[in-house]
Structures are given as C-alpha cells and as structure tokens.
Coordinates of C-alpha atoms in Angstrom, one line a residue:
Chain Q
M138 CA 98.2 75.2 132.8
R139 CA 99.3 76.7 129.5
G140 CA 100.3 80.4 129.3
K141 CA 98.5 83.1 127.4
L142 CA 99.9 85.3 124.6
Y143 CA 99.3 89.0 124.8
G144 CA 99.9 91.3 121.8
I145 CA 100.6 94.6 123.4
G146 CA 100.3 97.9 121.5
V147 CA 102.9 100.3 122.9
G148 CA 101.9 103.3 120.8
P149 CA 104.0 105.3 118.4
G150 CA 107.2 105.7 120.5
D151 CA 106.5 108.2 123.3
P152 CA 106.4 106.3 126.6
E153 CA 103.7 108.7 127.8
L154 CA 101.4 107.3 125.1
L155 CA 101.4 103.9 126.8
T156 CA 98.0 102.9 128.3
I157 CA 97.5 101.8 131.8
K158 CA 96.4 98.4 130.5
A159 CA 99.6 98.0 128.4
I160 CA 101.7 98.8 131.5
K161 CA 99.7 96.4 133.7
T162 CA 99.9 93.6 131.1
I163 CA 103.7 94.1 130.8
K164 CA 104.1 93.9 134.6
D165 CA 101.9 90.8 134.8
C166 CA 103.5 88.8 132.0
H167 CA 106.3 86.2 132.8
V168 CA 108.3 87.0 129.6
I169 CA 108.3 90.0 127.3
A170 CA 108.9 89.2 123.6
V171 CA 110.8 92.0 121.8
P172 CA 110.6 92.2 118.0
S173 CA 113.6 93.3 116.0
A174 CA 114.5 93.3 112.4
Q175 CA 117.6 93.9 110.4
N176 CA 116.8 97.6 109.7
N177 CA 115.0 98.2 113.0
D178 CA 116.3 99.8 116.2
R179 CA 114.0 97.8 118.6
A180 CA 111.9 100.9 119.0
A181 CA 109.2 99.1 120.9
F182 CA 111.7 98.0 123.5
Y183 CA 112.7 101.6 124.4
V184 CA 109.1 102.6 124.8
V185 CA 108.5 100.1 127.7
E186 CA 112.1 99.8 129.0
E187 CA 111.3 101.5 132.3
Y188 CA 108.5 99.0 133.1
L189 CA 110.6 95.8 132.4
E190 CA 112.1 95.4 135.9
N191 CA 114.6 92.7 135.0
K192 CA 111.8 90.6 133.5
P193 CA 113.1 87.8 131.1
L194 CA 113.1 89.0 127.5
I195 CA 113.0 86.9 124.3
S196 CA 114.3 88.6 121.2
C197 CA 112.2 88.0 118.1
L198 CA 114.1 88.5 114.9
F199 CA 112.0 89.1 111.8
S200 CA 113.3 89.4 108.2
M201 CA 112.8 92.4 106.0
E202 CA 114.0 90.5 103.0
K203 CA 111.9 90.3 99.9
D204 CA 112.1 86.5 99.8
E205 CA 108.7 85.5 101.2
E206 CA 110.0 82.0 102.1
K207 CA 112.8 83.4 104.3
R208 CA 110.4 85.8 106.0
K209 CA 107.9 83.0 106.7
E210 CA 110.7 80.8 108.1
L211 CA 111.7 83.4 110.6
R212 CA 108.1 84.0 111.7
I213 CA 107.6 80.3 112.3
K214 CA 110.8 80.3 114.3
V215 CA 109.6 83.2 116.4
A216 CA 106.2 81.5 116.9
D217 CA 107.9 78.2 117.9
D218 CA 110.0 80.0 120.5
I219 CA 107.0 81.8 122.0
C220 CA 104.7 78.7 121.9
S221 CA 107.4 76.7 123.9
L222 CA 107.2 79.3 126.6
L223 CA 103.3 79.2 126.6
E224 CA 103.5 75.4 126.8
E225 CA 105.7 75.7 129.9
G226 CA 102.8 77.8 131.5
K227 CA 104.5 81.2 131.0
S228 CA 102.5 84.2 129.9
V229 CA 104.2 86.1 127.1
G230 CA 103.7 89.8 126.3
F231 CA 104.7 90.6 122.7
I232 CA 105.3 94.3 122.5
T233 CA 104.6 96.0 119.2
L234 CA 104.7 99.7 118.0
G235 CA 101.4 101.4 117.4
D236 CA 98.4 99.1 117.6
P237 CA 98.6 95.3 117.0
S238 CA 95.6 95.4 114.6
I239 CA 97.2 97.9 112.2
Y240 CA 99.9 96.3 110.0
S241 CA 101.8 94.6 112.8
T242 CA 104.2 91.7 112.5
Y243 CA 102.7 90.5 115.8
M244 CA 99.6 89.2 114.0
Y245 CA 101.6 86.4 112.3
V246 CA 102.6 85.0 115.6
H247 CA 99.1 85.6 117.0
K248 CA 97.5 83.5 114.3
I249 CA 100.0 80.7 114.6
A250 CA 99.5 80.6 118.4
L251 CA 95.7 80.6 117.9
K252 CA 95.9 77.8 115.4
R253 CA 97.9 75.7 117.8
G254 CA 95.2 76.2 120.4
F255 CA 96.7 78.8 122.7
E256 CA 94.8 81.6 124.3
T257 CA 95.6 85.1 122.9
E258 CA 94.6 88.7 123.7
I259 CA 95.2 92.0 122.0
I260 CA 95.8 95.1 124.0
P261 CA 95.2 98.1 121.7
G262 CA 97.7 101.0 121.4
I263 CA 97.8 104.5 120.0
T264 CA 98.2 104.1 116.2
S265 CA 101.0 106.0 114.5
F266 CA 98.6 107.9 112.3
T267 CA 96.5 109.5 115.1
A268 CA 99.7 110.5 116.8
V269 CA 100.8 112.1 113.6
A270 CA 97.4 114.0 113.4
A271 CA 98.0 115.2 117.0
L272 CA 101.5 116.4 116.2
L273 CA 100.1 118.3 113.1
N274 CA 97.4 119.7 115.4
D275 CA 94.7 118.7 112.9
S276 CA 91.9 116.1 112.4
L277 CA 92.1 113.1 110.1
C278 CA 88.4 112.9 109.3
E279 CA 85.4 115.1 110.3
G280 CA 81.6 114.9 109.7
D281 CA 81.0 112.8 106.6
E282 CA 84.6 112.5 105.4
I283 CA 86.0 109.1 104.5
L284 CA 89.5 108.0 105.5
H285 CA 91.5 105.6 103.5
I286 CA 94.6 103.9 105.0
I287 CA 96.8 102.7 102.2
P288 CA 100.2 100.9 102.4
A289 CA 102.7 102.6 100.2
S290 CA 103.8 99.2 99.1
H291 CA 100.4 98.7 97.4
H292 CA 101.8 99.2 93.9
E293 CA 99.6 97.9 91.1
D294 CA 96.6 100.3 91.6
I295 CA 98.2 103.1 93.6
E296 CA 97.2 105.8 91.1
E297 CA 93.5 104.7 91.3
L298 CA 93.6 104.6 95.1
L299 CA 95.0 108.1 95.3
E300 CA 92.1 109.3 93.3
L301 CA 89.5 108.1 95.8
Q302 CA 87.3 110.7 97.4
G303 CA 88.3 111.3 101.0
N304 CA 91.4 111.8 103.1
K305 CA 94.3 109.4 102.8
I306 CA 97.1 108.0 105.1
I307 CA 100.0 106.5 103.4
M308 CA 101.6 103.9 105.7
K309 CA 104.6 101.6 106.0
S310 CA 106.4 104.0 103.8
G311 CA 110.2 103.4 103.3
K312 CA 111.3 103.4 99.7
S313 CA 107.9 102.9 98.2
L314 CA 106.8 106.3 99.5
N315 CA 108.9 108.2 96.8
K316 CA 106.7 106.7 94.0
V317 CA 103.5 107.7 95.9
L318 CA 104.7 111.3 96.5
E319 CA 105.7 111.6 92.8
I320 CA 102.1 110.8 91.8
L321 CA 100.7 113.1 94.4
D322 CA 103.0 115.9 93.3
K323 CA 101.9 115.4 89.6
K324 CA 98.3 115.7 90.8
G325 CA 99.1 119.1 92.3
L326 CA 98.6 117.8 95.8
S327 CA 102.0 118.7 97.2
H328 CA 100.6 121.4 99.6
K329 CA 97.8 119.1 100.8
T330 CA 100.4 116.4 101.8
K331 CA 102.1 116.4 105.1
I332 CA 104.8 113.9 105.9
V333 CA 106.1 112.9 109.4
E334 CA 109.2 110.8 110.1
R335 CA 109.7 109.0 113.4
C336 CA 106.7 110.6 115.1
G337 CA 107.2 110.8 118.9
M338 CA 110.7 109.2 118.6
E339 CA 114.2 110.6 118.6
G340 CA 114.9 112.3 115.3
Q341 CA 111.3 113.2 114.6
R342 CA 110.8 115.4 111.5
V343 CA 107.8 117.1 110.0
F344 CA 107.5 118.1 106.3
N345 CA 104.7 120.5 105.4
N346 CA 104.6 119.6 101.7
I347 CA 106.3 117.3 99.2
E348 CA 109.0 119.9 98.1
E349 CA 110.2 120.2 101.7
F350 CA 110.4 116.4 101.9
E351 CA 112.3 116.1 98.7
K352 CA 115.0 118.5 99.9
A353 CA 115.5 116.4 103.0
E354 CA 117.9 113.5 103.2
G355 CA 118.0 110.0 104.7
V356 CA 114.4 109.5 105.3
G357 CA 113.8 106.2 107.0
Y358 CA 111.3 103.5 107.7
F359 CA 108.9 105.1 110.2
T360 CA 107.5 107.7 107.8
I361 CA 103.8 108.5 107.3
A362 CA 102.1 110.8 104.7
I363 CA 98.7 112.4 105.2
V364 CA 96.8 113.8 102.3
K365 CA 93.8 115.9 103.1
E366 CA 91.2 116.9 100.4
Chain A
M240 CA 99.1 134.8 130.1
R241 CA 96.3 133.1 128.1
G242 CA 95.4 129.5 128.9
K243 CA 95.9 126.6 126.5
L244 CA 93.2 124.2 125.1
Y245 CA 93.9 120.5 125.2
G246 CA 91.8 118.0 123.2
I247 CA 92.2 114.9 125.2
G248 CA 91.4 111.5 123.7
V249 CA 90.2 109.2 126.5
G250 CA 89.8 106.0 124.4
P251 CA 86.8 103.9 123.8
G252 CA 85.3 103.7 127.3
D253 CA 87.5 101.4 129.4
P254 CA 89.4 103.6 132.0
E255 CA 92.4 101.2 131.6
L256 CA 92.8 102.3 128.0
L257 CA 93.7 105.9 129.1
T258 CA 97.3 106.9 128.3
I259 CA 99.7 108.2 130.9
K260 CA 99.7 111.5 128.9
A261 CA 95.9 111.8 129.0
I262 CA 95.9 111.3 132.8
K263 CA 98.8 113.8 133.3
T264 CA 97.1 116.4 131.1
I265 CA 93.8 116.0 133.0
K266 CA 95.6 116.5 136.3
D267 CA 97.5 119.5 135.0
C268 CA 94.5 121.4 133.5
H269 CA 92.6 124.0 135.5
V270 CA 89.2 123.1 134.1
I271 CA 87.8 119.9 132.4
A272 CA 85.3 120.4 129.6
V273 CA 82.8 117.5 129.4
P274 CA 80.8 117.1 126.2
S275 CA 77.2 116.0 126.4
A276 CA 74.4 115.7 123.9
Q277 CA 70.7 115.0 124.1
N278 CA 71.1 111.2 123.4
N279 CA 74.5 110.8 125.1
D280 CA 75.3 109.6 128.5
R281 CA 78.4 111.6 129.1
A282 CA 80.5 108.5 128.4
A283 CA 83.8 110.4 128.3
F284 CA 83.1 111.7 131.9
Y285 CA 82.9 108.2 133.3
V286 CA 86.2 107.2 131.7
V287 CA 88.2 109.9 133.6
E288 CA 86.0 110.3 136.7
E289 CA 88.6 108.8 139.1
Y290 CA 91.2 111.4 138.0
L291 CA 89.1 114.5 138.3
E292 CA 89.8 115.2 142.1
N293 CA 87.1 118.0 142.5
K294 CA 88.5 119.9 139.5
P295 CA 86.1 122.4 138.1
L296 CA 84.1 121.1 135.2
I297 CA 82.3 122.9 132.4
S298 CA 79.5 121.0 130.6
C299 CA 79.4 121.4 126.8
L300 CA 76.1 120.7 125.3
F301 CA 76.1 119.7 121.7
S302 CA 73.0 119.3 119.5
M303 CA 72.2 116.1 117.7
E304 CA 69.5 117.8 115.7
K305 CA 69.4 117.7 112.0
D306 CA 69.1 121.5 111.7
E307 CA 72.7 122.5 110.9
E308 CA 72.1 126.1 112.1
K309 CA 71.0 124.9 115.6
R310 CA 74.0 122.7 115.8
K311 CA 76.4 125.4 114.8
E312 CA 74.8 127.8 117.3
L313 CA 75.5 125.4 120.2
R314 CA 79.1 124.7 119.0
I315 CA 79.8 128.4 119.0
K316 CA 78.2 128.8 122.5
V317 CA 80.6 125.9 123.7
A318 CA 83.6 127.6 122.1
D319 CA 82.7 131.0 123.6
D320 CA 82.5 129.5 127.1
I321 CA 85.8 127.7 126.7
C322 CA 87.5 130.7 125.2
S323 CA 86.4 132.9 128.1
L324 CA 88.2 130.5 130.5
L325 CA 91.3 130.5 128.2
E326 CA 91.2 134.3 128.2
E327 CA 91.2 134.3 132.1
G328 CA 94.5 132.3 131.9
K329 CA 92.9 128.9 132.7
S330 CA 94.1 125.8 130.8
V331 CA 91.1 123.7 129.6
G332 CA 91.1 120.0 128.9
F333 CA 88.3 118.9 126.6
I334 CA 87.8 115.2 127.0
T335 CA 86.5 113.2 124.1
L336 CA 85.8 109.5 123.5
G337 CA 88.3 107.7 121.2
D338 CA 90.8 109.9 119.5
P339 CA 90.2 113.7 118.8
S340 CA 91.3 113.4 115.2
I341 CA 88.7 110.7 114.2
Y342 CA 85.2 112.2 113.9
S343 CA 85.2 114.1 117.2
T344 CA 83.0 117.0 118.0
Y345 CA 86.0 118.5 119.8
M346 CA 87.5 119.6 116.5
Y347 CA 84.8 122.3 116.0
V348 CA 85.9 123.9 119.3
H349 CA 89.6 123.3 118.5
K350 CA 89.3 125.2 115.1
I351 CA 87.3 128.1 116.6
A352 CA 89.9 128.5 119.4
L353 CA 92.8 128.3 116.9
K354 CA 91.1 130.9 114.7
R355 CA 90.8 133.2 117.7
G356 CA 94.5 132.9 118.3
F357 CA 94.6 130.5 121.3
E358 CA 97.2 127.8 121.7
T359 CA 95.8 124.2 121.3
E360 CA 97.2 120.7 121.6
I361 CA 95.8 117.3 120.8
I362 CA 96.4 114.3 123.0
P363 CA 95.8 111.1 121.0
G364 CA 93.6 108.3 122.4
I365 CA 92.8 104.7 121.5
T366 CA 90.3 104.8 118.6
S367 CA 87.1 102.9 119.0
F368 CA 87.9 100.7 115.9
T369 CA 91.2 99.4 117.2
A370 CA 89.5 98.6 120.5
V371 CA 86.9 96.7 118.5
A372 CA 89.6 94.8 116.6
A373 CA 91.2 93.9 120.0
L374 CA 87.8 92.7 121.3
L375 CA 87.3 90.5 118.2
N376 CA 90.9 89.2 118.7
D377 CA 91.6 90.0 115.0
S378 CA 93.6 92.5 112.8
L379 CA 92.1 95.3 110.8
C380 CA 94.8 95.3 108.1
E381 CA 97.8 93.2 107.3
G382 CA 100.5 93.2 104.7
D383 CA 99.3 95.1 101.7
E384 CA 95.6 95.3 102.7
I385 CA 93.9 98.7 102.5
L386 CA 91.5 99.9 105.2
H387 CA 88.6 102.3 104.5
I388 CA 86.9 104.2 107.3
I389 CA 83.5 105.1 106.2
P390 CA 80.8 107.1 108.2
A391 CA 77.5 105.2 107.9
S392 CA 75.9 108.6 107.3
H393 CA 77.7 108.8 104.0
H394 CA 74.5 108.1 102.0
E395 CA 74.9 109.1 98.3
D396 CA 77.6 106.7 97.2
I397 CA 77.5 104.1 100.0
E398 CA 77.0 101.2 97.5
E399 CA 80.1 102.2 95.6
L400 CA 82.2 102.7 98.7
L401 CA 81.2 99.2 100.0
E402 CA 82.6 97.8 96.7
L403 CA 86.1 99.2 97.2
Q404 CA 88.9 96.6 97.5
G405 CA 90.1 96.4 101.1
N406 CA 88.7 96.0 104.6
K407 CA 86.1 98.5 105.8
I408 CA 85.1 100.1 109.1
I409 CA 81.6 101.6 109.3
M410 CA 81.6 104.3 111.9
K411 CA 79.2 106.7 113.7
S412 CA 76.5 104.2 113.0
G413 CA 73.2 104.9 114.7
K414 CA 70.2 104.6 112.4
S415 CA 72.1 104.9 109.1
L416 CA 73.8 101.5 109.9
N417 CA 70.7 99.6 109.0
K418 CA 70.8 100.7 105.4
V419 CA 74.5 99.8 105.2
L420 CA 73.9 96.4 106.6
E421 CA 71.1 95.8 104.2
I422 CA 73.4 96.4 101.3
L423 CA 76.2 94.3 102.8
D424 CA 73.7 91.4 103.3
K425 CA 72.5 91.6 99.7
K426 CA 76.1 91.4 98.6
G427 CA 76.4 88.1 100.6
L428 CA 78.8 89.7 103.1
S429 CA 76.8 88.9 106.3
H430 CA 79.3 86.4 107.6
K431 CA 82.3 88.7 106.8
T432 CA 80.6 91.5 108.9
K433 CA 81.1 91.8 112.6
I434 CA 79.2 94.4 114.6
V435 CA 80.2 95.7 118.1
E436 CA 77.9 97.9 120.3
R437 CA 79.3 100.0 123.2
C438 CA 82.9 98.4 123.0
G439 CA 84.5 98.5 126.4
M440 CA 81.5 100.2 128.0
E441 CA 78.6 98.9 130.1
G442 CA 76.2 97.0 127.9
Q443 CA 78.8 95.9 125.3
R444 CA 77.5 93.5 122.7
V445 CA 79.2 91.6 119.9
F446 CA 77.3 90.3 116.8
N447 CA 79.2 87.9 114.6
N448 CA 77.2 88.4 111.5
I449 CA 74.3 90.5 110.2
E450 CA 71.6 88.0 111.1
E451 CA 72.6 88.0 114.7
F452 CA 72.5 91.8 114.7
E453 CA 69.0 91.9 113.1
K454 CA 67.6 89.7 115.8
A455 CA 68.8 92.0 118.5
E456 CA 66.9 95.0 119.8
G457 CA 67.6 98.5 120.9
V458 CA 71.0 99.0 119.2
G459 CA 72.3 102.4 120.1
Y460 CA 74.7 105.1 119.0
F461 CA 78.1 103.6 119.8
T462 CA 78.0 100.8 117.2
I463 CA 80.8 99.9 114.8
A464 CA 80.7 97.4 111.9
I465 CA 83.9 95.8 110.5
V466 CA 83.8 94.1 107.1
K467 CA 86.8 92.0 106.2
E468 CA 87.5 90.7 102.7

C-alpha cells in the first residue's frame, strides 16, 4: 500500500501553539520532511523537535533565488524524494510554519503528489497573522470590517491595494516591505501600522509605527505588518 | 490582586484542533466563560468539554437581534459579570470558536475589560477558513496571490468587493450569503466557489459549486464560501 502525504501546519514558532492533531500526525508518520532554504533557519524543525523521537527525517531544500527555473527544479527534486518514500508505503509528514494553505512552499509538493495519484491531507496550523494579532492584544477584523491579506512582493498595483477599504496584513515581507512602508508613510498611516518580526520565535521584535521600524536594523524574513483603518 | 482575562481561540470545532496553549490556559483559569446566543448551540463549549474538570462556568448570553441597543446592553452585562470575577482576583478564560482576532464577539468584552484597566491576553486559535481549506485539500493563497476576507453582511458595496483581484473568503454567512452567491453565480463563478457548512462539527457539509448549495436545505450559521480565481 502506498503511503500518504500530510502537510502539517506547526504554527508561527511557539511549540505551545501546536495543535493536538499536528502532534498526533507527527507521531504517526514514518518520516518527517523538514523544509529548509538558503536564508532560513529550519524554524519549523525547532517547533516540533521535542516530538520527533528519533524519527527519520528528510531535508527538503528549497531555493530562494529569483530564477524561477532553478526554484522549480528544486521543488521537483523535493517532490521526487517524498514520492519515492510514499511509493515505498511510508507516510510522510511535511512540517510547515503557520498554516499550509497560506503562502506555504508545501503546496508545491502537495500538488505534485496529488497529480501523481498519491493521497494527501492538510493539517491546519495557527497562521502567523493571528499570532501577531494576539501578540498586539488586538483584533484583525470586527463586525463588518474587511481584511485584505497582501504579499509585499505584489509590486505592480501595491498603491491601489493599499487604498482598499478595510484592514490590511502585509505578508512575506523581507526586502519588499520597505517599499510598502514608504507608501504607507506617505499616506500618513505610520501610526496605524504595526510591524512584528519573528513573532513567537527567538529575537521577536514589535514596532508600533513605521518610524520605530525605520530606526531598527537587520530586519529579516519573518516580518508582518498590520494596517488598521 | 486582580484576575486576568484570557480570550481563548478553540479552533473551528474539532477538539483535536485545540492548541497546547489553549488547553493549558483553560486548565489554569479559575472560571471559564462560555458564550451562547439565541441561535447558537454553544459550539465552543463542546470543543473544550473534556478539559473543564468541574471548573466553574459562567454563561455569556449575546443577542443576535438587529437592534444595536439591545445587543450592546447584553454585551455590557456580560462584561460586567466577567469584570466582577476579575475584581475578585479570579482569572477568566473566555472560549471562542476559531481565533479571537477574526470576527469574534469576545473582542467586545476584551475592549471593555481593557478600558476598565484589567489585564487581558489573546490565545490564538485555528481560524475557520484555514480549516475549510484543509478540508477542501487546497490552498487559500500561493505566491503573489491576494486573499480578501469579506463578511457576507457587507451589503452596500458587495458587488465591487467580489470583483477585486485575488481569492475571496465570504465569512459570517447566514442569510446574507444567498445574495452573495446570487451575484457570484451571475458572474459565472459557480464552479470556482466552494461552500462548507459546520466545518469540523457534527453535520458538516461540503458543496462544490453554487448549484449544489442551492439544492440543499436548511443551511445554517456556520457557513463559509471560498472563491478562487
């Protein structure tokens, strides 16, 4: 019998934000697939480390390069490795930060495995943005408010997007975030913008407006901005 | 010493989707506040039932009536009851379906308690929409895709909102959903729309397009529609 692939959301970084179902699934899988990338510190691994019990791991290297071909190549390599294990009858749990349905690299592997006829299941996780809201002790949307989740990398029409009625979450920030913050600042929204780096992880930082953020140094990949009307 | 108020997200309905932190917080609180409403079956209560261990409960009745004054009155009554307990030095865990930061009634109580100078903390939960994505075995957003979360009750400009570029989640559905689905159907989006009722709860139903949904009967409050481009 062929094995099944599980995409397991492990939440934003705090091991206490793992669900019972994620822990059970990790314990039940034969092999755990751990994503890593050139600029990434295997954050998902540290979240689940205490539940791994010497289980076999497979390291999944993804590329952060701009070259789409190179990125695709590595994704197929990862999917091939995982599908070989599934073919051998092993169940594979692919751990991913946050929730697998929200901007996760896991979905590339999921879709390839589905296409090849393997069974797959998604285990939801706490998304980074609700963890950020919890940290800020505030809501994201109430009553009739609309909430827009916008990748900072969405360049072409970012100005238009930032003008939409409703609250906004700027995701997957990295370098593109600076451009978004510049626009928000020009619009006079500095004090309606809060920025959180590495929420729930070591080195967590909160910036209560754009000025505070600009004074800080070395802001990295796991950064989210929330703009409330 | 005054007690602390915790807003605890208990996820969409499946007890296995509780986080370790939610369970710990429930166990540590002196009193658990359980929301209920006229049309509501205390869904949050059933999710955490096995962890309550004869802990004192306080029932929080919210109104679903259209009259804003009556709704406000009941919210203040709930906040008064909870603040009395906090004043006595008791810690109160207010359980809420999904995540407290996403359209939860809890936030009314949270804000009143904050205003009165009490300490509050939010424990994030699995949001209903990522649980729906997991059930549908699909992502909500990938790469540069935008995701809009829109309350079905957002009447005035709903046509415009449904035309935004990006994927859409229609939340808090109930009766207003029918109008939204009518518009989506007219736009030829029936087969890009999936609808899930009572995700992870008893009586869960999945509709793979708008026609399927229209043939069904007695669709209730916990219904979410996802429209993918």
